[in-house]
C-alpha atoms as a printed R data frame, in Angstrom:
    type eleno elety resid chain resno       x       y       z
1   ATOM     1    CA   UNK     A     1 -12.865 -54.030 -46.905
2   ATOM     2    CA   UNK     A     2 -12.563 -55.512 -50.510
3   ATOM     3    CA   UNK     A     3  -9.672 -55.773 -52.824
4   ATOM     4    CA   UNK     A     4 -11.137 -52.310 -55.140
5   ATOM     5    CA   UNK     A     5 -12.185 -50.333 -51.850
6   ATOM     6    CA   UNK     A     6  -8.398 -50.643 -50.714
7   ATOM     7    CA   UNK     A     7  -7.400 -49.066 -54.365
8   ATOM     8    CA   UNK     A     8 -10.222 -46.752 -54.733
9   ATOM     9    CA   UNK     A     9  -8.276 -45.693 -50.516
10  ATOM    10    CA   UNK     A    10  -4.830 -45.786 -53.013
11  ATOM    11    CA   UNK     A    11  -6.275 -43.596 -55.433
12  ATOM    12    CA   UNK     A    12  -7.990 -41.192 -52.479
13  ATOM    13    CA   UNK     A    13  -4.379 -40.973 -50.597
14  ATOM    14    CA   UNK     A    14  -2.198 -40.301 -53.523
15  ATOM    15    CA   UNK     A    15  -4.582 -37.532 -54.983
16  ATOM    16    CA   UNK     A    16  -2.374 -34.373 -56.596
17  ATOM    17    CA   UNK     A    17   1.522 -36.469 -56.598
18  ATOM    18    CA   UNK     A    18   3.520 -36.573 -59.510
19  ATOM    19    CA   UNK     A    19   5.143 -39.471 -61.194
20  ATOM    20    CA   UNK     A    20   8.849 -39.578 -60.542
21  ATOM    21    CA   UNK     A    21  11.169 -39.301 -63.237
22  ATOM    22    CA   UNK     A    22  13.744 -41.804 -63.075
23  ATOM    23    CA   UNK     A    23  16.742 -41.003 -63.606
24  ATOM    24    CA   UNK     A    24  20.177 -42.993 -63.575
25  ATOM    25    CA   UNK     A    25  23.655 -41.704 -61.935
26  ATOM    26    CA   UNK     A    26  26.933 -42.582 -63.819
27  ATOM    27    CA   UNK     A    27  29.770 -41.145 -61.719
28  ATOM    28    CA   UNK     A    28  32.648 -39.757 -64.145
29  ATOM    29    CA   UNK     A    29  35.154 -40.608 -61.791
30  ATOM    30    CA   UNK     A    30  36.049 -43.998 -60.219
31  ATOM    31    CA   UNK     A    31  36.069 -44.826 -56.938
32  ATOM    32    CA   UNK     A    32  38.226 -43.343 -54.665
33  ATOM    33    CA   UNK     A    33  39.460 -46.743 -53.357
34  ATOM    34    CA   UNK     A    34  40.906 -47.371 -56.456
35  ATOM    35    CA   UNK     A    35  42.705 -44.209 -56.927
36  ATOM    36    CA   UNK     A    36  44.157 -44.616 -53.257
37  ATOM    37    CA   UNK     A    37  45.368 -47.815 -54.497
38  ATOM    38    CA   UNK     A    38  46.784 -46.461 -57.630
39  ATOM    39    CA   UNK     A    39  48.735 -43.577 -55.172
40  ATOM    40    CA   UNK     A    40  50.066 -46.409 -53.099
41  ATOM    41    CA   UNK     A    41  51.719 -48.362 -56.183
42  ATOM    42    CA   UNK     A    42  52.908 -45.163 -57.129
43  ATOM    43    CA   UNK     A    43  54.754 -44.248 -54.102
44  ATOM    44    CA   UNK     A    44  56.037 -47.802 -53.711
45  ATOM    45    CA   UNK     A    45  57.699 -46.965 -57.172
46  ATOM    46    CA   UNK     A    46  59.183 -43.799 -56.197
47  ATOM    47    CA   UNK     A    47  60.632 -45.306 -53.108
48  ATOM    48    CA   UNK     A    48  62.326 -48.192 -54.584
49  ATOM    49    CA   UNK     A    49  64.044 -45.929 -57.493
50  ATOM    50    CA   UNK     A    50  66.403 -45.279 -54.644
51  ATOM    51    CA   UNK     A    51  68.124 -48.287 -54.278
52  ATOM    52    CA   UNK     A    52  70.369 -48.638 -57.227
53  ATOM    53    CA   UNK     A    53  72.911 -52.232 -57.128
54  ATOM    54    CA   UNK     A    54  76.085 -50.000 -58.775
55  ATOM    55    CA   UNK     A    55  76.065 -47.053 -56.055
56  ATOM    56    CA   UNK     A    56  79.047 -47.656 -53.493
57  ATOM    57    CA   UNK     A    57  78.451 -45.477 -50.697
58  ATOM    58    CA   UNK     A    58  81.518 -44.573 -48.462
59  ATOM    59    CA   UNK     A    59  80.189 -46.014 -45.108
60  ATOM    60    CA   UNK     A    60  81.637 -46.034 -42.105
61  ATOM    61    CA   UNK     A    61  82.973 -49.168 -40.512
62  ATOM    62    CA   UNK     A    62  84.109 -49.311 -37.326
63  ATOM    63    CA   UNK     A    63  85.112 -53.013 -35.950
64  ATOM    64    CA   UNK     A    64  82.692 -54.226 -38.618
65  ATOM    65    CA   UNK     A    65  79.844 -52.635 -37.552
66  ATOM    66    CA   UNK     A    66  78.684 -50.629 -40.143
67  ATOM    67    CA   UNK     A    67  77.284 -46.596 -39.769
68  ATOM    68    CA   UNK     A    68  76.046 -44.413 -41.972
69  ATOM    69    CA   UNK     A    69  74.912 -40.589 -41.014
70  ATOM    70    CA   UNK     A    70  73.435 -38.199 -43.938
71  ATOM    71    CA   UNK     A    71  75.461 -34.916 -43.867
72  ATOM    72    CA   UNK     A    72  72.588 -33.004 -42.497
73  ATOM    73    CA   UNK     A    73  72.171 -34.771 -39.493
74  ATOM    74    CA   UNK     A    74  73.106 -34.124 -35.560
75  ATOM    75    CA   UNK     A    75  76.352 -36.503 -35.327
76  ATOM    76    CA   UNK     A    76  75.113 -36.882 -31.520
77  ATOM    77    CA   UNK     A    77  71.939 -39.062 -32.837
78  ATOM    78    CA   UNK     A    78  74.657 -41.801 -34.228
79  ATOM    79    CA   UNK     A    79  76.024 -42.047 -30.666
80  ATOM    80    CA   UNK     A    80  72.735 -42.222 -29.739
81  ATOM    81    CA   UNK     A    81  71.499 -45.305 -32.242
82  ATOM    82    CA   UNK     A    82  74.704 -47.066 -31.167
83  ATOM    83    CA   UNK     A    83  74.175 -47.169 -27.817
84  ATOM    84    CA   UNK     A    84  70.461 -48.344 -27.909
85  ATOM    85    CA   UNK     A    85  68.919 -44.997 -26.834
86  ATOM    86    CA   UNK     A    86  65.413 -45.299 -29.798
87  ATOM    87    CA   UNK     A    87  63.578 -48.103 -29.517
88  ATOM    88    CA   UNK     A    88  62.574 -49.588 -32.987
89  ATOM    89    CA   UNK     A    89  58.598 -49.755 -33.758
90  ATOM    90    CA   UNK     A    90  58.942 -51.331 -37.212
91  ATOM    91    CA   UNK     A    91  60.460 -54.660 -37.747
92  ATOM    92    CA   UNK     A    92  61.490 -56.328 -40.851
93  ATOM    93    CA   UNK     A    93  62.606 -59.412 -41.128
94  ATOM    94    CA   UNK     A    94  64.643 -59.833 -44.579
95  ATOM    95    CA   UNK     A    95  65.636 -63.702 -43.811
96  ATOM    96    CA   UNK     A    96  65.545 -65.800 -46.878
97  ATOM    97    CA   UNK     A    97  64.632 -62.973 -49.549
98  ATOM    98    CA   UNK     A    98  66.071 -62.343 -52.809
99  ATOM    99    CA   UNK     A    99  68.136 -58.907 -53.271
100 ATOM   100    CA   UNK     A   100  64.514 -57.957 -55.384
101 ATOM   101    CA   UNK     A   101  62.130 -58.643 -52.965
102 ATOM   102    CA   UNK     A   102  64.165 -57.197 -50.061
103 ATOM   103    CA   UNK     A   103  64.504 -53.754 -52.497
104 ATOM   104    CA   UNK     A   104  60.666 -54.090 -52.694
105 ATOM   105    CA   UNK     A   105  59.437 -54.890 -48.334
106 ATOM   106    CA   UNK     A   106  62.689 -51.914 -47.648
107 ATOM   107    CA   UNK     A   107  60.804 -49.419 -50.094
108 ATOM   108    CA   UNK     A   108  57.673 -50.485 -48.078
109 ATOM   109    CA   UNK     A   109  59.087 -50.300 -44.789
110 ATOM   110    CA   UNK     A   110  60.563 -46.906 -45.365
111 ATOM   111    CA   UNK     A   111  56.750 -46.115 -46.576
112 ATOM   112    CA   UNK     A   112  55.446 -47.423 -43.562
113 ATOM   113    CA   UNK     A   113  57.478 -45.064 -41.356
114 ATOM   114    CA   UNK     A   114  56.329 -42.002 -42.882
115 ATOM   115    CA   UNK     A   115  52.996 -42.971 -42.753
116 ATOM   116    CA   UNK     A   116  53.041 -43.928 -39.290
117 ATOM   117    CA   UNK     A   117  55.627 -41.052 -37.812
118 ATOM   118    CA   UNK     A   118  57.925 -44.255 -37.085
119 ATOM   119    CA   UNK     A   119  60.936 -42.613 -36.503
120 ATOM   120    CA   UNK     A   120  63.372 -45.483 -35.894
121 ATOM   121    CA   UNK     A   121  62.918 -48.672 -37.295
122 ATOM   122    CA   UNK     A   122  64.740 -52.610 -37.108
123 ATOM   123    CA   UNK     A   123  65.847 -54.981 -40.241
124 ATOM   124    CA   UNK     A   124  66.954 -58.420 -39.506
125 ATOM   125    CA   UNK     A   125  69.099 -59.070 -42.036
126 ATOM   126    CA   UNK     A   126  70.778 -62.749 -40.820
127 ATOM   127    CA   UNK     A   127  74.421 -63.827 -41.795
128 ATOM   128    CA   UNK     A   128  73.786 -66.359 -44.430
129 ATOM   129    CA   UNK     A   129  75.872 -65.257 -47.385
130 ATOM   130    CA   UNK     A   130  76.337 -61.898 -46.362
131 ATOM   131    CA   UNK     A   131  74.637 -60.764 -49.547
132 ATOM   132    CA   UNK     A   132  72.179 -58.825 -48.254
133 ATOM   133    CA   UNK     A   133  73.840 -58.039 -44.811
134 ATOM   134    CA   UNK     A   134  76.484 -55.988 -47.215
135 ATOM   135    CA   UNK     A   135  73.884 -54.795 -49.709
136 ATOM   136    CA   UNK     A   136  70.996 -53.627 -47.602
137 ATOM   137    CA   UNK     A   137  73.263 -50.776 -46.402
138 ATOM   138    CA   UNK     A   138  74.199 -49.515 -49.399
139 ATOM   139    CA   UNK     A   139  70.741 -49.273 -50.372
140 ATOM   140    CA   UNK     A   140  69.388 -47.428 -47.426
141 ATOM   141    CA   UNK     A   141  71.781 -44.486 -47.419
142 ATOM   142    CA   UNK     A   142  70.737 -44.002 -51.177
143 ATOM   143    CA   UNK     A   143  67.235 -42.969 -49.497
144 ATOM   144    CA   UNK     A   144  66.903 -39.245 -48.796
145 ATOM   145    CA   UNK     A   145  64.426 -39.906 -46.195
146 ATOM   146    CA   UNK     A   146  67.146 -41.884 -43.947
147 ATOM   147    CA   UNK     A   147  68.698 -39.860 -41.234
148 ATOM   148    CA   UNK     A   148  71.133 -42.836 -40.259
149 ATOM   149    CA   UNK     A   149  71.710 -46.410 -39.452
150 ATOM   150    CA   UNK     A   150  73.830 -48.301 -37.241
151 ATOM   151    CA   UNK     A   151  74.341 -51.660 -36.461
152 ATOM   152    CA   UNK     A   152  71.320 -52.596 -33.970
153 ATOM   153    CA   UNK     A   153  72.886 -53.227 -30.362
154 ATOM   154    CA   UNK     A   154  72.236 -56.912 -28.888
155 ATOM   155    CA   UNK     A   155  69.229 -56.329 -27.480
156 ATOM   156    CA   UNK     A   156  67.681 -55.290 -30.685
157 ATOM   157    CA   UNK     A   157  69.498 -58.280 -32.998
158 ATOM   158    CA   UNK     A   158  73.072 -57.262 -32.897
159 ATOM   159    CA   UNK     A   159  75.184 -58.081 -35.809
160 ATOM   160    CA   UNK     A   160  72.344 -59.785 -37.667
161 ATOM   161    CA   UNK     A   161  70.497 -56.593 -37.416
162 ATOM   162    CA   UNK     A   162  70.327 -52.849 -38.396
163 ATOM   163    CA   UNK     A   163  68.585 -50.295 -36.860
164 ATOM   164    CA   UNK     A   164  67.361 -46.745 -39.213
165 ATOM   165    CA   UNK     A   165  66.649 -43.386 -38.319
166 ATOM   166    CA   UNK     A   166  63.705 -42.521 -40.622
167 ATOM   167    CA   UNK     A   167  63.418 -38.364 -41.676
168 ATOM   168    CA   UNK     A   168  59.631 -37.283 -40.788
169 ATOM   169    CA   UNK     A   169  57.559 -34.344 -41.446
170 ATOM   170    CA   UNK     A   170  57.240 -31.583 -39.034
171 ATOM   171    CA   UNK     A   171  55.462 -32.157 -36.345
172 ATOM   172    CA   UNK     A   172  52.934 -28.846 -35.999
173 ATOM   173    CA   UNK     A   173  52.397 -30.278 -39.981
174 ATOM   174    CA   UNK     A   174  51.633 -34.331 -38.374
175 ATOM   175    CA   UNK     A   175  49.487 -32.233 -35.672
176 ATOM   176    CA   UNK     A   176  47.117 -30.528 -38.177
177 ATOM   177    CA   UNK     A   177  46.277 -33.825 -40.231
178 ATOM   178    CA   UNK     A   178  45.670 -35.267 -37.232
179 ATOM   179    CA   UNK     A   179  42.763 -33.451 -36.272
């Protein structure tokens, strides 16, 4: 077969088509992995407005070790954090931060724990200067999505660590957005 039988076979196969218009899609919206990340920042934001340097919260101490439950709460789940009963999934490790960056990984490790259902959570805070062993408590019981906090037992840091009860949605609520 030559070069014009092969278009003349084109021409044959092609018989009765239309030319397609073409035509070129704008979407009027940007992506939706931007807006996710826009959410994110947002939330982040919201989170950290919590954690104001001039509150002084009225916390507990008892032999140093430092307790906080929100009003709302079963005073049985204190007892509970005390003596080791929820295992942490979350750990943060605050060692060697400033008090700004600490405000910023606490805002996202509170985030975190909703997200995830985390309910109780772990943050080294060290010794050091005691600057952010005092502070970081103060911060988290400015957070209305903290159920308490206790100092961790030994096995989960001791004195250089504090373990959080984190507030999370309902659970038929976590069961339907599951699906």
């Amino acid at each position: 077969m030559t070069e014009t039988d092969d278009f003349a076979l084109f021409r044959e196969a092609i018989k009765g088509t239309k030319k397609i218009k073409q035509d070129t899609f704008i979407p009027s919206q940007p992506p939706r992995k931007k807006i996710n990340e826009l959410r994110e920042m947002q939330e982040q934001k919201d989170t950290e407005f919590f954690f104001s340097d001039e509150y002084e919260p009225l916390l507990k101490e008892e032999n140093e070790k430092v307790r906080y439950l929100r009003e709302d709460a079963d005073p049985y789940i204190l007892k509970q954090l005390r003596r080791g009963d929820f295992q942490p999934e979350l750990f943060l490790d605050l060692h060697g931060l400033t008090k700004e960056k600490a405000k910023k990984e606490l805002a996202a490790l509170i985030l975190a724990c909703e997200r995830e259902y985390v309910y109780c959570a772990s943050i080294m805070t060290g010794f050091g200067t005691r600057t952010l062993k005092d502070q970081i408590p103060r911060w988290l019981v400015q957070h209305p999505k903290v159920l308490a906090l206790h100092q961790a037992p030994k096995e989960w840091g001791g004195d250089a660590a504090i373990l959080i009860l984190v507030e999370q949605q309902d659970s038929l609520e976590h069961r339907l957005f599951e699906r």
